[in-house]
Short mmCIF file of C-alpha atoms in Angstrom, two decimals:
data_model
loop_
_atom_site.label_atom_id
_atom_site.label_comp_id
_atom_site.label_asym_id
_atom_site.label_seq_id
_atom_site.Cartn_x
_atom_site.Cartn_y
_atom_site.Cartn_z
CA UNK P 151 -27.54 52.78 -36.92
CA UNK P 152 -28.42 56.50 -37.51
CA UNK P 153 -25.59 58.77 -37.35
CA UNK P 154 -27.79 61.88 -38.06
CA UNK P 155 -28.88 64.81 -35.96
CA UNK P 156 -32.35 64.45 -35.93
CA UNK P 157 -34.49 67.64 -35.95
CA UNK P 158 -35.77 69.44 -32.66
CA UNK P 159 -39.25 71.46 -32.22
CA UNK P 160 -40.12 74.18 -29.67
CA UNK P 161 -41.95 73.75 -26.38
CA UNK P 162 -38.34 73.65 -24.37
CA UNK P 163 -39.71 76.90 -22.52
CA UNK P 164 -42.72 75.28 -21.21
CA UNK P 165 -41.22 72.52 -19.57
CA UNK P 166 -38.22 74.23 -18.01
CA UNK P 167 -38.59 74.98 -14.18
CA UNK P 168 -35.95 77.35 -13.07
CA UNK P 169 -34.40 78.00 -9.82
CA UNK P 170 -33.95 81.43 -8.29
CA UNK P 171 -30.41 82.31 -6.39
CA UNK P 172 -32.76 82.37 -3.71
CA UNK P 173 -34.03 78.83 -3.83
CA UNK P 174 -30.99 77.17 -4.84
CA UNK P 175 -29.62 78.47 -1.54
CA UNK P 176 -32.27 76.99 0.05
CA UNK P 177 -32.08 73.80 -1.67
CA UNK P 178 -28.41 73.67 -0.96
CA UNK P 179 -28.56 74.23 2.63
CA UNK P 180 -31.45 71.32 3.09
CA UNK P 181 -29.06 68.95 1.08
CA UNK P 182 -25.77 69.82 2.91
CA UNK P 183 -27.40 69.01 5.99
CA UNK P 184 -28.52 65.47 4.91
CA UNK P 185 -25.58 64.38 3.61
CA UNK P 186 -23.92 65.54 6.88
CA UNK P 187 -25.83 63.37 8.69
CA UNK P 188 -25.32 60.40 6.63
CA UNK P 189 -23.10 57.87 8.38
CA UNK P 190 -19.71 57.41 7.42
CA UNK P 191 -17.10 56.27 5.66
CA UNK P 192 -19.78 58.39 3.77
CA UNK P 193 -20.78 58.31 0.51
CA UNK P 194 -17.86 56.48 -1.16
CA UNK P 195 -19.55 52.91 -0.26
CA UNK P 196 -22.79 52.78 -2.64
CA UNK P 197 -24.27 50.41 -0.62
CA UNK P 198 -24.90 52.80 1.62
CA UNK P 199 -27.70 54.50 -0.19
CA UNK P 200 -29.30 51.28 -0.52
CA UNK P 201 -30.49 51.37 3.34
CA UNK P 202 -34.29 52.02 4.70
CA UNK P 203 -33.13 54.68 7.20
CA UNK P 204 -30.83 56.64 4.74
CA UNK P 205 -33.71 57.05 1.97
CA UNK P 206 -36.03 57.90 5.01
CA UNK P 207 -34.07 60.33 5.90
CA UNK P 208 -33.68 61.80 2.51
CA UNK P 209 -37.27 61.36 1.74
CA UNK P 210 -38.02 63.64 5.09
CA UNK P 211 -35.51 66.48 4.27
CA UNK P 212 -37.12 66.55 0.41
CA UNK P 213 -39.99 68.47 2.25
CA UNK P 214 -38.03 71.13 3.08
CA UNK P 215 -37.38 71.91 -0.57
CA UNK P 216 -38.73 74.95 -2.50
CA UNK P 217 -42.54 75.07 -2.59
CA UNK P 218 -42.23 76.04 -5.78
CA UNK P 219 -39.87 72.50 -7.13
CA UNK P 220 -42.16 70.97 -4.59
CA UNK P 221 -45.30 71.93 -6.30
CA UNK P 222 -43.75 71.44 -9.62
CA UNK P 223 -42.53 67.74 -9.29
CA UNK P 224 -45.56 66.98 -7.64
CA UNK P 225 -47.66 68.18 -10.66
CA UNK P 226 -45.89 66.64 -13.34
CA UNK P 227 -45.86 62.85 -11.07
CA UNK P 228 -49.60 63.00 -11.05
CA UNK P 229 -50.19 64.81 -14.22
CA UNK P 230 -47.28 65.02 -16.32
CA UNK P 231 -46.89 67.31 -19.02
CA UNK P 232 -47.58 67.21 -23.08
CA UNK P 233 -43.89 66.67 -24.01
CA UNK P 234 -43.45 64.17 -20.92
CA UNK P 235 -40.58 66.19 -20.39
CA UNK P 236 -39.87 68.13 -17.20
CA UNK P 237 -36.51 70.25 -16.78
CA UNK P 238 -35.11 71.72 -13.74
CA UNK P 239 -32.46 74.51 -14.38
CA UNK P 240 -29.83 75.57 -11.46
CA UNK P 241 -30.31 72.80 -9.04
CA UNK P 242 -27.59 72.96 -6.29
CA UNK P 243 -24.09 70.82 -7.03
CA UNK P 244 -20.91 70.33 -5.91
CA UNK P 245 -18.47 73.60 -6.50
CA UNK P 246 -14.48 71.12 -6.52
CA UNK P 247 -15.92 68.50 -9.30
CA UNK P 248 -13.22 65.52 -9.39
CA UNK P 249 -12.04 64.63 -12.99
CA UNK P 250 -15.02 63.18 -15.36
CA UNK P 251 -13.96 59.42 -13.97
CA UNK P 252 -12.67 56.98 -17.09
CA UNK P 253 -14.18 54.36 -16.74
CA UNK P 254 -17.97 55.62 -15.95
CA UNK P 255 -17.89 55.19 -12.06
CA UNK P 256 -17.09 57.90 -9.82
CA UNK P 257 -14.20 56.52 -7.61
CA UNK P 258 -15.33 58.41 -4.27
CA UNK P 259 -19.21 59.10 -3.42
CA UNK P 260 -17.60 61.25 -0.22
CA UNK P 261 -16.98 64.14 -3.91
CA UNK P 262 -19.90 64.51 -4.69
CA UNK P 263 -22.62 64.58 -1.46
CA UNK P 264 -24.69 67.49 -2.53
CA UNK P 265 -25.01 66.35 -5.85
CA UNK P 266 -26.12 62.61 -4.98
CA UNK P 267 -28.82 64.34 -1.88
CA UNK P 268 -30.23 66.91 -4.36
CA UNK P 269 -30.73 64.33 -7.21
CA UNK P 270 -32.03 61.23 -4.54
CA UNK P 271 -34.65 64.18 -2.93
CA UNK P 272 -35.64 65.20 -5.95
CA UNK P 273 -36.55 62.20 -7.35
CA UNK P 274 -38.07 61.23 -3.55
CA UNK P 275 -41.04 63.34 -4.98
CA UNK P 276 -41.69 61.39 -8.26
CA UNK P 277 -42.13 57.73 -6.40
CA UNK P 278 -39.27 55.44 -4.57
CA UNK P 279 -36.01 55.14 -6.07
CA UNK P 280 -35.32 51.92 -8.15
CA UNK P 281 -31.72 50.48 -9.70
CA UNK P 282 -30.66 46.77 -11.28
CA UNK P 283 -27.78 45.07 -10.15
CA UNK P 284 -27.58 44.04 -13.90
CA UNK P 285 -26.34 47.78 -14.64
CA UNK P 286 -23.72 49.95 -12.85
CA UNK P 287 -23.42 47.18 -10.49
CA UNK P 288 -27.02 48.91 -8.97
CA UNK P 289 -25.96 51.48 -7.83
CA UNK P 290 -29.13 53.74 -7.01
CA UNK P 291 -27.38 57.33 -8.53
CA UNK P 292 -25.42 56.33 -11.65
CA UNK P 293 -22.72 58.24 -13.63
CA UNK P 294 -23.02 58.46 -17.38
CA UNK P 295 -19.57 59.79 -18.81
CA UNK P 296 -18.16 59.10 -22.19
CA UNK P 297 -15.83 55.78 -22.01
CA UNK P 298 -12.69 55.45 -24.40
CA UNK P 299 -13.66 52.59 -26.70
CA UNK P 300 -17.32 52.45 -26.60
CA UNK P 301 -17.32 55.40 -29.03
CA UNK P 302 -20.08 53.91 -30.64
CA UNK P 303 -21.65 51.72 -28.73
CA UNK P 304 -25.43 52.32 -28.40
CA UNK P 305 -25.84 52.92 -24.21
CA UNK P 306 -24.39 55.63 -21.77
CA UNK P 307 -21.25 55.07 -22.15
CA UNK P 308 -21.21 55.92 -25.58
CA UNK P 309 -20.83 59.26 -27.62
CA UNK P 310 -22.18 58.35 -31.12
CA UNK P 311 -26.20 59.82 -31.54
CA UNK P 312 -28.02 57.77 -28.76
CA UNK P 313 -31.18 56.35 -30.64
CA UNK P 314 -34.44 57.08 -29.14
CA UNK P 315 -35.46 54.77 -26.42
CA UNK P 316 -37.62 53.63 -23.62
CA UNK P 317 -34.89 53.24 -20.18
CA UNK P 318 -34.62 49.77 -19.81
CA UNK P 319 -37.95 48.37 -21.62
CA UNK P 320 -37.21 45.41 -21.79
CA UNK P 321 -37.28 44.71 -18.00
CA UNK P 322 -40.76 43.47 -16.47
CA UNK P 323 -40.09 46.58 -13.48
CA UNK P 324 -38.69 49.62 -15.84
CA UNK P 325 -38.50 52.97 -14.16
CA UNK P 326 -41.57 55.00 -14.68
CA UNK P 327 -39.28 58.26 -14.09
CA UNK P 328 -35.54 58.69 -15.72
CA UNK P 329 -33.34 61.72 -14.01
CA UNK P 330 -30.91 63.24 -15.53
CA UNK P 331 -28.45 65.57 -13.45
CA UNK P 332 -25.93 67.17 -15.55
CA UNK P 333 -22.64 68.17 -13.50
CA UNK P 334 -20.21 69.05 -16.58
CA UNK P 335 -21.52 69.66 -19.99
CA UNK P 336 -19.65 68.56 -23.02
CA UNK P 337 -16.45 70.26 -24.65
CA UNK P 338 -18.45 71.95 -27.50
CA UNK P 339 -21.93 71.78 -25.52
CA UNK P 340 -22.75 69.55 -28.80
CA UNK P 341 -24.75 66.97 -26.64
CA UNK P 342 -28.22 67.54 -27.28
CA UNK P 343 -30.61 65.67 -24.82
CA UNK P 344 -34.03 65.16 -27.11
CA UNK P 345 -37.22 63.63 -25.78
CA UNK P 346 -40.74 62.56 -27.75
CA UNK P 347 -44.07 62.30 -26.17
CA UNK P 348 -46.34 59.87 -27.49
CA UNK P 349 -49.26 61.75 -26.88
CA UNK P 350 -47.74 64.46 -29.49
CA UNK P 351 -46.97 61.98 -31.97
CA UNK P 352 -50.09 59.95 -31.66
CA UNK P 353 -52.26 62.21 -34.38
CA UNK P 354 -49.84 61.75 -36.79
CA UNK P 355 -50.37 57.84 -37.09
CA UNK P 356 -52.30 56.59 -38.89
CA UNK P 357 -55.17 53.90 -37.45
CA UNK P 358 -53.71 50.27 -38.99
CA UNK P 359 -50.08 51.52 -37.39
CA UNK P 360 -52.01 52.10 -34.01
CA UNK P 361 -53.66 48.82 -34.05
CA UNK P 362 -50.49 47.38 -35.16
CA UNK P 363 -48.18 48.67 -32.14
CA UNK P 364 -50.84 47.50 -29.90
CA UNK P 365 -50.22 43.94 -31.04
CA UNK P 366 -47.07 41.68 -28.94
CA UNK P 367 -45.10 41.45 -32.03
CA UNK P 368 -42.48 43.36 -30.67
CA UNK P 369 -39.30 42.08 -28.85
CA UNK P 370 -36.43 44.23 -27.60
CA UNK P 371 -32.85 42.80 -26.82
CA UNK P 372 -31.60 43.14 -23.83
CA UNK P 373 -28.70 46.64 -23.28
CA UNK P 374 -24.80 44.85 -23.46
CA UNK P 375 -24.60 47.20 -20.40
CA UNK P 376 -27.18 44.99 -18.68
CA UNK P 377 -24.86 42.23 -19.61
CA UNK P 378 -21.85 42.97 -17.36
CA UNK P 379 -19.93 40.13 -15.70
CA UNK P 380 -21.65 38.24 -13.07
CA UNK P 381 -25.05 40.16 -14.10
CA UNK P 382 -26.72 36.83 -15.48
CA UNK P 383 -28.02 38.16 -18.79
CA UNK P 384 -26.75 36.79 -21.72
CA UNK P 385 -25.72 39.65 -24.01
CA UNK P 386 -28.24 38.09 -26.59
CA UNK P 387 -31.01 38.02 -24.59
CA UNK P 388 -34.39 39.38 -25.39
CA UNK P 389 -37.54 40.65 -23.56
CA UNK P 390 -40.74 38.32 -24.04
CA UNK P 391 -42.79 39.63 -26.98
CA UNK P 392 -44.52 42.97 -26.26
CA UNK P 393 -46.78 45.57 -27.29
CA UNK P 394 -45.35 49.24 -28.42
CA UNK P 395 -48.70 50.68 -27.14
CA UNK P 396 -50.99 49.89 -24.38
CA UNK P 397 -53.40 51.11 -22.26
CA UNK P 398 -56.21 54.18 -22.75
CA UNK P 399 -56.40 55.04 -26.51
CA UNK P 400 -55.94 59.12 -26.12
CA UNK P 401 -52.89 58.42 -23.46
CA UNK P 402 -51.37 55.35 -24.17
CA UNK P 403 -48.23 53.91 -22.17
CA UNK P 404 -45.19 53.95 -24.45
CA UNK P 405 -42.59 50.91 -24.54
CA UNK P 406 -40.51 51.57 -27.76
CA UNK P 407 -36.70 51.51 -28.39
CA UNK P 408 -35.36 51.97 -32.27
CA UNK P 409 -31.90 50.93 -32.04
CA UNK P 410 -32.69 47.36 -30.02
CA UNK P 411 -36.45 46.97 -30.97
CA UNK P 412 -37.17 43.90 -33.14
CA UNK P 413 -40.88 43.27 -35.18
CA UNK P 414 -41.94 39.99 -35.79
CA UNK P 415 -42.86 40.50 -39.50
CA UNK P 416 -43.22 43.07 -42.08
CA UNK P 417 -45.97 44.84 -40.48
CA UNK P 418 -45.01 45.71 -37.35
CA UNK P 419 -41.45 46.87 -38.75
CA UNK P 420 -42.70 49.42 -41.24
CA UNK P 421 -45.47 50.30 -37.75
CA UNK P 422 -42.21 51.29 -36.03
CA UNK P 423 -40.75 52.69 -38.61
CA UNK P 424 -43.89 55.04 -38.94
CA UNK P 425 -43.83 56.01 -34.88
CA UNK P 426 -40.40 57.01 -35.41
CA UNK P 427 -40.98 59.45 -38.02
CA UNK P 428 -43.47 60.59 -36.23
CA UNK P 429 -41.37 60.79 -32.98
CA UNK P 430 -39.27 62.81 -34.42
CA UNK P 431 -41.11 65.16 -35.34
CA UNK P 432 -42.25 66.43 -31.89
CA UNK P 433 -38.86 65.82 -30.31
CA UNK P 434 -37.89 69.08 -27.77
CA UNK P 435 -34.35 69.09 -26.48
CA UNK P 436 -31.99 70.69 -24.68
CA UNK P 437 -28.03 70.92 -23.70
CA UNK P 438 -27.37 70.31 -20.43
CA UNK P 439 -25.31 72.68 -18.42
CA UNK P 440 -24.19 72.14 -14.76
CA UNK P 441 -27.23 72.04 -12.44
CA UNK P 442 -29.98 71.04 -15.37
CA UNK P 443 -31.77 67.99 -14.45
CA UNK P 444 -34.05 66.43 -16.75
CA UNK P 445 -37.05 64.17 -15.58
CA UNK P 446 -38.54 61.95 -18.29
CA UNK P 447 -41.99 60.00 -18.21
CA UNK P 448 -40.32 56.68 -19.16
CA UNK P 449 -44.49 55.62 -19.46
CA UNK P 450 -45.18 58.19 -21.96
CA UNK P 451 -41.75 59.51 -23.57
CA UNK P 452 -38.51 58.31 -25.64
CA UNK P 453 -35.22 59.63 -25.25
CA UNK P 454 -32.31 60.05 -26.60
CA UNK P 455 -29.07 62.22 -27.75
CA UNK P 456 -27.08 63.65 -30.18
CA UNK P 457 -23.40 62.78 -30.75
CA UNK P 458 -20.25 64.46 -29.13
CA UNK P 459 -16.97 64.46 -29.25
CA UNK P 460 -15.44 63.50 -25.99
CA UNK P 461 -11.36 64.05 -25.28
CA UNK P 462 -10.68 62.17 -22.70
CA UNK P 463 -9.37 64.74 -20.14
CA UNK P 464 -10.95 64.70 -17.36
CA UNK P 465 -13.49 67.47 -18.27
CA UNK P 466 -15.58 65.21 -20.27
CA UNK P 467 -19.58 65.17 -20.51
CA UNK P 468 -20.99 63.89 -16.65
CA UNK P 469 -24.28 63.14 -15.81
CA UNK P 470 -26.16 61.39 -12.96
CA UNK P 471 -28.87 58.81 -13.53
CA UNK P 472 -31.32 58.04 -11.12
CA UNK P 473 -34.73 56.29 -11.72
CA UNK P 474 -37.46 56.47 -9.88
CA UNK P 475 -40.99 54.22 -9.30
CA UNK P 476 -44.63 54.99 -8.46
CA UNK P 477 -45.06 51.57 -6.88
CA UNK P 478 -41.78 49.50 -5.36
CA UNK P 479 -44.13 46.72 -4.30
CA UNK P 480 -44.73 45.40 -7.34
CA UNK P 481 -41.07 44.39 -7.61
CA UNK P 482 -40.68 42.61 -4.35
CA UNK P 483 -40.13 39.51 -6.10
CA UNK P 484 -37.15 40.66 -7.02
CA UNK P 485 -35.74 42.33 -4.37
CA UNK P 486 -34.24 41.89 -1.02
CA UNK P 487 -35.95 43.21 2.19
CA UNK P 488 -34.99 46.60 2.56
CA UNK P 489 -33.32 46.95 -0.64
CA UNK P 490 -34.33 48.91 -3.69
CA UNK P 491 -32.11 46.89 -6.24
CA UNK P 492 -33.58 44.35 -8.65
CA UNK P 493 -31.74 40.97 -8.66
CA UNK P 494 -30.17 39.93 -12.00
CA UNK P 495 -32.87 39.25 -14.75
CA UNK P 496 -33.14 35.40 -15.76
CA UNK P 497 -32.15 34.44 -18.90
CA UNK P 498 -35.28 35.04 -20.39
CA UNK P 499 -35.87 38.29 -18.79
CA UNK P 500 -38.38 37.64 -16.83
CA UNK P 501 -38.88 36.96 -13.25
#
């Protein structure tokens, strides 16, 4: 497992979106007012964000945001960007944070209402909000903290370097967007989120990798945080073979992941190990500070992070996932009416 920092390039300045004081305000307001008018006991019960009317109602507010965020969001869902990358500086949260909770789940949703409204009507403008009740018990806004004893295990709740990776590609209904709302950076603001466009790293392969990684020889095993108790995927599960490319040949869609990726033979390994080179050298990054929110193409990008060094004291490293979809139909099989949770993956990780 790679313990190094791997190198950065520019082009962080031309996918960061900033907020004025102005439009934060405005932002704030809008959000306050939703999660006001969410029923009670409030936000501590994350079922409750799981409910037609609530999402409607978030969905409706989200027009009231800046124009500009408005505009912006809306231009990268239907165009997206060369780095696949799109970041979102000074986004309204929550001034009396609660400790950076333990064990990865924030004990009381009621904390943190602006934070969870910004984030869900933010992402309300990429596509519909999607979660797996095989992770963080699906909750639809997730909280990604450093966990004492999964040091270095290789998913959020980890602090070692965070391989590049595709969220979740081994699931037949992946997000197409990732969010990524930070409320408290890290101690030594160490944590460097990286991401790596495929169109950027596409010229430097060469033509047998390309028709290689367009082959199914490719499996990837399933997260171990997919593999909770009661989630109904063995922890040694793996996706059906796949390709690492598909799709147009100038703007492929991306499915890689190089810590849980396996090849089927000789080939294909030293095909990944070529994209990864090449990955990394178009990565841009960033730390996140309170109020950054980073939205990555999951169809077109990998992401990852550097290592950290998290103490345990309450003022840890906190983020907030949320994914979103272009199309929640095509996952109907999977759901509930009404809900936006996937069911537990079979077995064989596939529905």
């Amino acid at each position: 497992m790679p313990t190094h920092r791997p190198p950065v390039a520019g082009g962080v300045e031309e996918v960061t979106f900033t907020l004025t004081a102005q439009e934060r305000d405005q932002f704030r307001k809008v959000a306050a007012e939703v999660a006001d008018g969410l029923p009670h006991p409030g936000l501590a019960d994350p079922a409750l964000l799981d409910d037609p009317g609530v999402l409607a109602d978030i969905e409706i507010a989200a027009r009231w945001l800046p124009p500009r965020l408005a505009r912006e969001l809306s231009r990268f869902r239907t165009r997206g960007n060369a780095h696949g990358t799109l970041i979102v500086r000074n986004l309204p949260v929550d001034d009396d944070l609660p400790p950076t909770p333990a064990d990865g789940v924030a004990p009381d949703w009621a904390r943190l209402p602006l934070a969870t409204v910004a984030q869900l009507a933010t992402v309300s403008w990429l596509g519909d909000v999607i979660a797996y009740a095989d992770e963080k018990s699906g909750r639809l806004v997730q909280d990604i903290v450093p966990v004492r004893g999964a040091e270095r295990r290789q998913e959020n709740s980890g602090s070692v370097m965070l391989e590049l990776h595709t969220e979740d590609g081994f699931h037949p209904f992946k997000p197409d967007f990732v969010t990524l709302l930070c409320l408290r950076a890290d101690h030594e603001r160490r944590a460097l989120t990286s991401t790596g466009a495929i169109t950027r790293a596409l010229p430097r392969l060469s033509a047998g990798c390309v028709a290689t990684l367009r082959r199914p020889s490719f499996r990837i095993r399933h997260s171990s945080s997919f593999s909770g108790a009661g989630a109904g995927v063995d922890e040694g599960a793996v996706s059906m073979p796949l390709p690492v490319l598909s799709g147009p040949d100038t703007e492929p869609e991306l499915t890689a992941d190089f810590h849980a990726m396996e090849a089927d033979d000789e080939t294909a390994a030293r095909a990944l190990d070529e994209l990864r080179d090449a990955m990394l050298a178009v990565l841009v990054g960033t730390v996140l500070d309170a109020g950054d929110l980073i939205v990555v193409d999951n169809r077109a990008a990998v992401h990852g992070r550097t290592g950290f060094r998290p103490r345990y004291d309450g003022q840890d490293r906190w983020l907030r996932r949320c994914f979103a979809v272009a199309d929640l139909r095509r996952s109907r099989g999977l759901r509930t009416s009404g809900s936006h949770v996937c069911a537990p993956l079979p077995a064989e990780g596939r529905p």
